[in-house]
Amino acid sequence: MAGAKEIRTKIASIKSTQKITKAMEMVAASKMRRAQERMRAARPYAEKIRRVIGHISAASPDYRHPFTIERAVKSVGMVIISTDRGLCGGLNTNLFKSVLVQLREFQAQGVEVHLTLIGSKGLAFFRRLKLPVVSSITHLGDRPHLADLIGTIKVQLDMYLEGKTDRLFLVHNRFVNTMSQKAEALQLLPAIVQDAGDLQDRWDYIYEPSAAELLEGYMTRYIESQVYQAAVENVACEMASRMVAMKSASDNAGKLIDELQLVYNKARQAAITKELAEIVGGAAAV
């Protein structure tokens, strides 16, 4: 059995760690509330514009934007959003597992994959796989700004317009609730039909001044809104996952302290009993 002094040192060390995890839990809880507010503010616009773009892709206009045209898939682009920091449970691990499943499916079909990585953890992980990384950005902080994301995403858009990729996917964590976040893959390009059952066989919007001019800007806003929504949603997932992970760590530290305290008490009692036995033995010898 370890000595009482050694056990006291372990208890003190675990208590220090527990203070850190409790502080991190409270910080994550505070940041999570603000992140959820930004996420909820961005969701309605992102969902509405995705539906409108889906309707446009199902229409029969005189002008069709390249972002709405289906073509044979020989190469795909993937925008993967991860966190910059760890200590957030299995959030990144689950995301990377889902991406690896998709990568194996693409490789089995002979489809080439080009990656755009947002977040330090994703960049460190996928660089080891020797896959082509066409663009990346890290350290966006707890409040991502669209201006920081535009340049990174534009590389993928240019590749799509040049025919180097035939589809573009956005992979990120979706916030379900505080205890649950799940990896989600969304096809950005070509835009897919939303609510096709509500549409007529042949219809279109009325564009002024021209369909080409309006759709060019509208498609760009569509991509920007989806990526920004995914970025702020990923931050909310990160904070929720970190809060839960740090609470679990604090609880486990408390249980470990209780167990070590019991061992310490037993060791101390054994030492006292041994000392008493030595005193009694010495007195009997005299």
mmCIF file of C-alpha atoms in Angstrom, residues 78-83 91-104 107 113-136 171-172:
data_model
loop_
_atom_site.group_PDB
_atom_site.id
_atom_site.type_symbol
_atom_site.label_atom_id
_atom_site.label_comp_id
_atom_site.label_asym_id
_atom_site.label_seq_id
_atom_site.Cartn_x
_atom_site.Cartn_y
_atom_site.Cartn_z
ATOM 1 C CA MET A 78 -15.193 18.414 -49.336
ATOM 2 C CA VAL A 79 -15.248 21.328 -46.889
ATOM 3 C CA ILE A 80 -14.649 19.876 -43.409
ATOM 4 C CA ILE A 81 -15.210 22.034 -40.331
ATOM 5 C CA SER A 82 -13.571 20.915 -37.087
ATOM 6 C CA THR A 83 -12.437 22.647 -33.888
ATOM 7 C CA LEU A 91 -16.818 15.642 -31.175
ATOM 8 C CA ASN A 92 -13.958 15.677 -33.684
ATOM 9 C CA THR A 93 -13.444 11.909 -33.550
ATOM 10 C CA ASN A 94 -17.035 11.188 -34.568
ATOM 11 C CA LEU A 95 -16.819 13.771 -37.354
ATOM 12 C CA PHE A 96 -13.595 12.296 -38.732
ATOM 13 C CA LYS A 97 -15.033 8.764 -38.606
ATOM 14 C CA SER A 98 -18.006 9.827 -40.748
ATOM 15 C CA VAL A 99 -15.649 11.532 -43.226
ATOM 16 C CA LEU A 100 -13.462 8.427 -43.460
ATOM 17 C CA VAL A 101 -16.522 6.333 -44.336
ATOM 18 C CA GLN A 102 -17.337 8.751 -47.182
ATOM 19 C CA LEU A 103 -13.715 8.806 -48.347
ATOM 20 C CA ARG A 104 -13.621 5.007 -48.580
ATOM 21 C CA GLN A 107 -12.092 5.716 -53.333
ATOM 22 C CA VAL A 113 -11.278 13.948 -53.398
ATOM 23 C CA HIS A 114 -10.020 17.497 -52.733
ATOM 24 C CA LEU A 115 -10.244 18.809 -49.174
ATOM 25 C CA THR A 116 -10.780 22.241 -47.689
ATOM 26 C CA LEU A 117 -10.099 22.126 -43.954
ATOM 27 C CA ILE A 118 -11.414 24.609 -41.405
ATOM 28 C CA GLY A 119 -9.984 24.072 -37.920
ATOM 29 C CA SER A 120 -6.617 22.946 -36.553
ATOM 30 C CA LYS A 121 -7.765 19.472 -35.513
ATOM 31 C CA GLY A 122 -9.015 18.593 -38.989
ATOM 32 C CA LEU A 123 -5.886 19.989 -40.611
ATOM 33 C CA ALA A 124 -3.610 17.913 -38.355
ATOM 34 C CA PHE A 125 -5.680 14.745 -38.887
ATOM 35 C CA PHE A 126 -6.181 14.786 -42.662
ATOM 36 C CA ARG A 127 -2.653 15.878 -43.491
ATOM 37 C CA ARG A 128 -1.525 12.465 -42.265
ATOM 38 C CA LEU A 129 -3.764 10.765 -44.860
ATOM 39 C CA LYS A 130 -1.776 12.303 -47.741
ATOM 40 C CA LEU A 131 -4.962 13.592 -49.416
ATOM 41 C CA PRO A 132 -4.830 16.784 -51.534
ATOM 42 C CA VAL A 133 -5.657 19.795 -49.316
ATOM 43 C CA VAL A 134 -6.454 22.711 -51.634
ATOM 44 C CA SER A 135 -7.110 25.292 -48.902
ATOM 45 C CA SER A 136 -7.313 25.595 -45.124
ATOM 46 C CA VAL A 171 -19.218 18.317 -43.479
ATOM 47 C CA HIS A 172 -19.681 19.666 -39.952
#
